XYZ file of N, CA and C in Angstrom:
273
model
N -42.584 117.626 162.154
C -43.517 118.276 161.246
C -42.725 119.316 160.449
N -42.775 119.202 159.127
C -42.053 120.175 158.313
C -42.971 121.346 157.974
N -42.457 122.300 157.221
C -43.191 123.525 156.943
C -44.472 123.310 156.165
N -44.462 122.393 155.192
C -45.666 122.190 154.383
C -46.765 121.510 155.177
N -46.390 120.592 156.097
C -47.407 119.947 156.930
C -48.026 120.947 157.902
N -47.203 121.785 158.494
C -47.744 122.768 159.433
C -48.583 123.812 158.707
N -48.255 124.093 157.445
C -49.052 125.039 156.668
C -50.442 124.475 156.398
N -50.533 123.158 156.202
C -51.837 122.517 156.001
C -52.659 122.547 157.291
N -52.000 122.400 158.429
C -52.718 122.381 159.704
C -53.147 123.778 160.138
N -52.294 124.767 159.936
C -52.555 126.126 160.394
C -52.315 127.127 159.268
N -53.095 127.104 158.212
C -52.765 127.974 157.077
C -52.898 129.458 157.388
N -53.900 129.861 158.119
C -54.107 131.290 158.386
C -53.036 131.838 159.320
N -52.644 131.058 160.309
C -51.625 131.520 161.250
C -50.299 131.774 160.538
N -49.927 130.898 159.622
C -48.670 131.081 158.914
C -48.749 132.221 157.908
N -49.912 132.433 157.322
C -50.058 133.556 156.407
C -49.887 134.877 157.135
N -50.374 134.957 158.358
C -50.252 136.190 159.128
C -48.833 136.417 159.638
N -48.035 135.372 159.721
C -46.676 135.494 160.230
C -45.634 135.642 159.132
N -46.032 135.607 157.897
C -45.076 135.664 156.802
C -44.359 137.001 156.739
N -45.092 138.087 156.820
C -44.472 139.409 156.732
C -43.548 139.712 157.916
N -43.969 139.472 159.178
C -43.016 139.695 160.276
C -41.775 138.806 160.181
N -41.942 137.583 159.722
C -40.784 136.696 159.545
C -39.809 137.292 158.542
N -40.323 137.759 157.425
C -39.468 138.340 156.396
C -38.725 139.561 156.927
N -39.444 140.430 157.625
C -38.823 141.660 158.124
C -37.751 141.348 159.161
N -38.035 140.448 160.080
C -37.088 140.163 161.163
C -35.904 139.334 160.686
N -36.166 138.300 159.907
C -35.097 137.373 159.551
C -34.335 137.735 158.277
N -34.936 138.441 157.384
C -34.259 138.740 156.131
C -33.725 140.173 156.052
N -34.326 141.096 156.765
C -33.902 142.491 156.703
C -33.155 142.955 157.954
N -32.779 142.020 158.827
C -32.144 142.402 160.092
C -30.792 143.063 159.899
N -30.113 142.777 158.806
C -28.779 143.348 158.609
C -28.815 144.787 158.095
N -29.960 145.255 157.638
C -30.087 146.638 157.184
C -30.550 147.492 158.364
N -29.632 148.258 158.909
C -29.885 148.984 160.144
C -31.025 149.997 159.973
N -32.025 149.882 160.816
C -33.144 150.819 160.829
C -34.297 150.454 159.919
N -34.077 149.596 158.942
C -35.140 149.268 157.995
C -36.289 148.475 158.619
N -36.037 147.469 159.463
C -37.178 146.779 160.082
C -38.048 147.711 160.927
N -37.441 148.613 161.646
C -38.210 149.570 162.447
C -38.996 150.534 161.585
N -38.384 151.004 160.508
C -39.078 151.914 159.587
C -40.244 151.196 158.908
N -40.029 149.955 158.533
C -41.082 149.172 157.895
C -42.253 148.965 158.849
N -41.964 148.634 160.092
C -43.010 148.445 161.095
C -43.754 149.748 161.352
N -43.032 150.853 161.415
C -43.675 152.152 161.618
C -44.597 152.499 160.455
N -44.187 152.158 159.251
C -45.043 152.409 158.077
C -46.310 151.568 158.132
N -46.204 150.338 158.567
C -47.393 149.488 158.707
C -48.363 150.067 159.731
N -47.844 150.503 160.872
C -48.710 151.107 161.891
C -49.333 152.403 161.383
N -48.569 153.202 160.666
C -49.097 154.461 160.144
C -50.234 154.203 159.157
N -50.075 153.204 158.315
C -51.136 152.863 157.376
C -52.389 152.371 158.073
N -52.205 151.567 159.103
C -53.365 151.055 159.855
C -54.081 152.188 160.585
N -53.330 153.084 161.198
C -53.946 154.203 161.907
C -54.648 155.160 160.959
N -54.069 155.373 159.795
C -54.684 156.242 158.796
C -56.005 155.668 158.306
N -56.032 154.379 158.074
C -57.256 153.722 157.628
C -58.334 153.791 158.695
N -57.952 153.536 159.932
C -58.919 153.611 161.029
C -59.448 155.022 161.231
N -58.577 155.999 161.121
C -58.988 157.395 161.282
C -59.952 157.818 160.179
N -59.666 157.413 158.958
C -60.554 157.755 157.840
C -61.933 157.128 158.014
N -61.969 155.886 158.434
C -63.248 155.208 158.644
C -64.041 155.873 159.759
N -63.359 156.240 160.830
C -64.033 156.879 161.959
C -64.581 158.251 161.575
N -63.798 159.038 160.859
C -64.271 160.350 160.413
C -65.448 160.223 159.451
N -65.400 159.243 158.574
C -66.497 159.039 157.633
C -67.780 158.650 158.358
N -67.668 157.741 159.319
C -68.865 157.315 160.051
C -69.464 158.466 160.849
N -68.617 159.266 161.488
C -69.152 160.368 162.287
C -69.796 161.431 161.401
N -69.235 161.665 160.218
C -69.825 162.646 159.307
C -71.148 162.146 158.728
N -71.252 160.868 158.470
C -72.515 160.301 157.991
C -73.594 160.444 159.058
N -73.251 160.162 160.298
C -74.223 160.329 161.390
C -74.642 161.785 161.501
N -73.692 162.696 161.401
C -73.998 164.123 161.507
C -74.909 164.577 160.372
N -74.548 164.233 159.145
C -75.307 164.714 157.984
C -76.668 164.039 157.857
N -76.731 162.735 158.053
C -77.965 162.000 157.785
C -78.943 161.975 158.953
N -78.448 162.105 160.164
C -79.347 161.998 161.313
C -79.529 163.340 162.020
N -78.424 163.971 162.382
C -78.514 165.163 163.232
C -78.931 166.402 162.450
N -78.371 166.602 161.263
C -78.709 167.815 160.505
C -80.145 167.809 159.997
N -80.758 166.645 159.911
C -82.171 166.596 159.529
C -83.064 167.110 160.646
N -82.608 166.960 161.883
C -83.408 167.392 163.038
C -83.035 168.792 163.492
N -81.771 169.150 163.374
C -81.314 170.479 163.792
C -81.001 171.286 162.540
N -81.944 172.068 162.088
C -81.809 172.792 160.816
C -80.843 173.979 160.908
N -80.796 174.654 162.046
C -79.984 175.877 162.169
C -78.660 175.614 162.894
N -77.936 174.615 162.461
C -76.666 174.240 163.067
C -75.527 174.974 162.343
N -74.725 175.721 163.091
C -73.601 176.441 162.470
C -72.458 175.473 162.167
N -71.521 175.937 161.353
C -70.383 175.094 160.991
C -69.502 174.776 162.199
N -69.330 175.742 163.081
C -68.518 175.519 164.279
C -69.173 174.483 165.189
N -70.483 174.593 165.354
C -71.201 173.613 166.173
C -71.173 172.233 165.522
N -71.273 172.203 164.192
C -71.233 170.923 163.484
C -69.868 170.261 163.640
N -68.797 171.041 163.606
C -67.455 170.490 163.787
C -67.271 169.913 165.182
N -67.749 170.641 166.196
C -67.660 170.138 167.574
C -68.486 168.869 167.738
N -69.670 168.880 167.164
C -70.555 167.726 167.270
C -69.976 166.514 166.549
N -69.327 166.739 165.430
C -68.695 165.650 164.682
C -67.583 165.001 165.507
N -66.825 165.800 166.233
C -65.768 165.257 167.110
C -66.366 164.471 168.255
N -67.456 164.946 168.806
C -68.124 164.236 169.902
C -68.666 162.899 169.406
N -69.241 162.897 168.215
C -69.757 161.651 167.627
C -68.623 160.671 167.391
N -67.481 161.151 166.929
C -66.323 160.270 166.699
C -65.874 159.626 167.995
N -65.817 160.379 169.076
C -65.444 159.823 170.370
C -66.474 158.792 170.829
N -67.753 159.092 170.612
C -68.813 158.151 170.989
C -68.690 156.854 170.183
N -68.360 156.960 168.913
C -68.202 155.766 168.093
C -67.003 154.929 168.535
N -65.961 155.579 168.994
C -64.795 154.841 169.507
C -65.178 154.082 170.765
N -65.979 154.687 171.607
C -66.355 154.047 172.855
C -67.347 152.901 172.679
N -68.011 152.870 171.526
C -68.930 151.765 171.257
C -68.120 150.553 170.969
């Protein structure tokens, strides 16, 4: 089975492996670059996940909790937002 036949059989699997293949097989001679590239990918993924989690917890705080608790201080709101974020992670 050559590359084009396997691409027809498993197109999504090969699409997901294209970037790691390029980094490992084509950039291996540049010392430190594959590791730096991988670290940048992880940093981008973690940043995106963190932003989504903070946004969801703030929406829950503003739209649900602050409507019921009118006299909530900023310090209490910050603590509550962190608790909501942890709860969302556990879901």
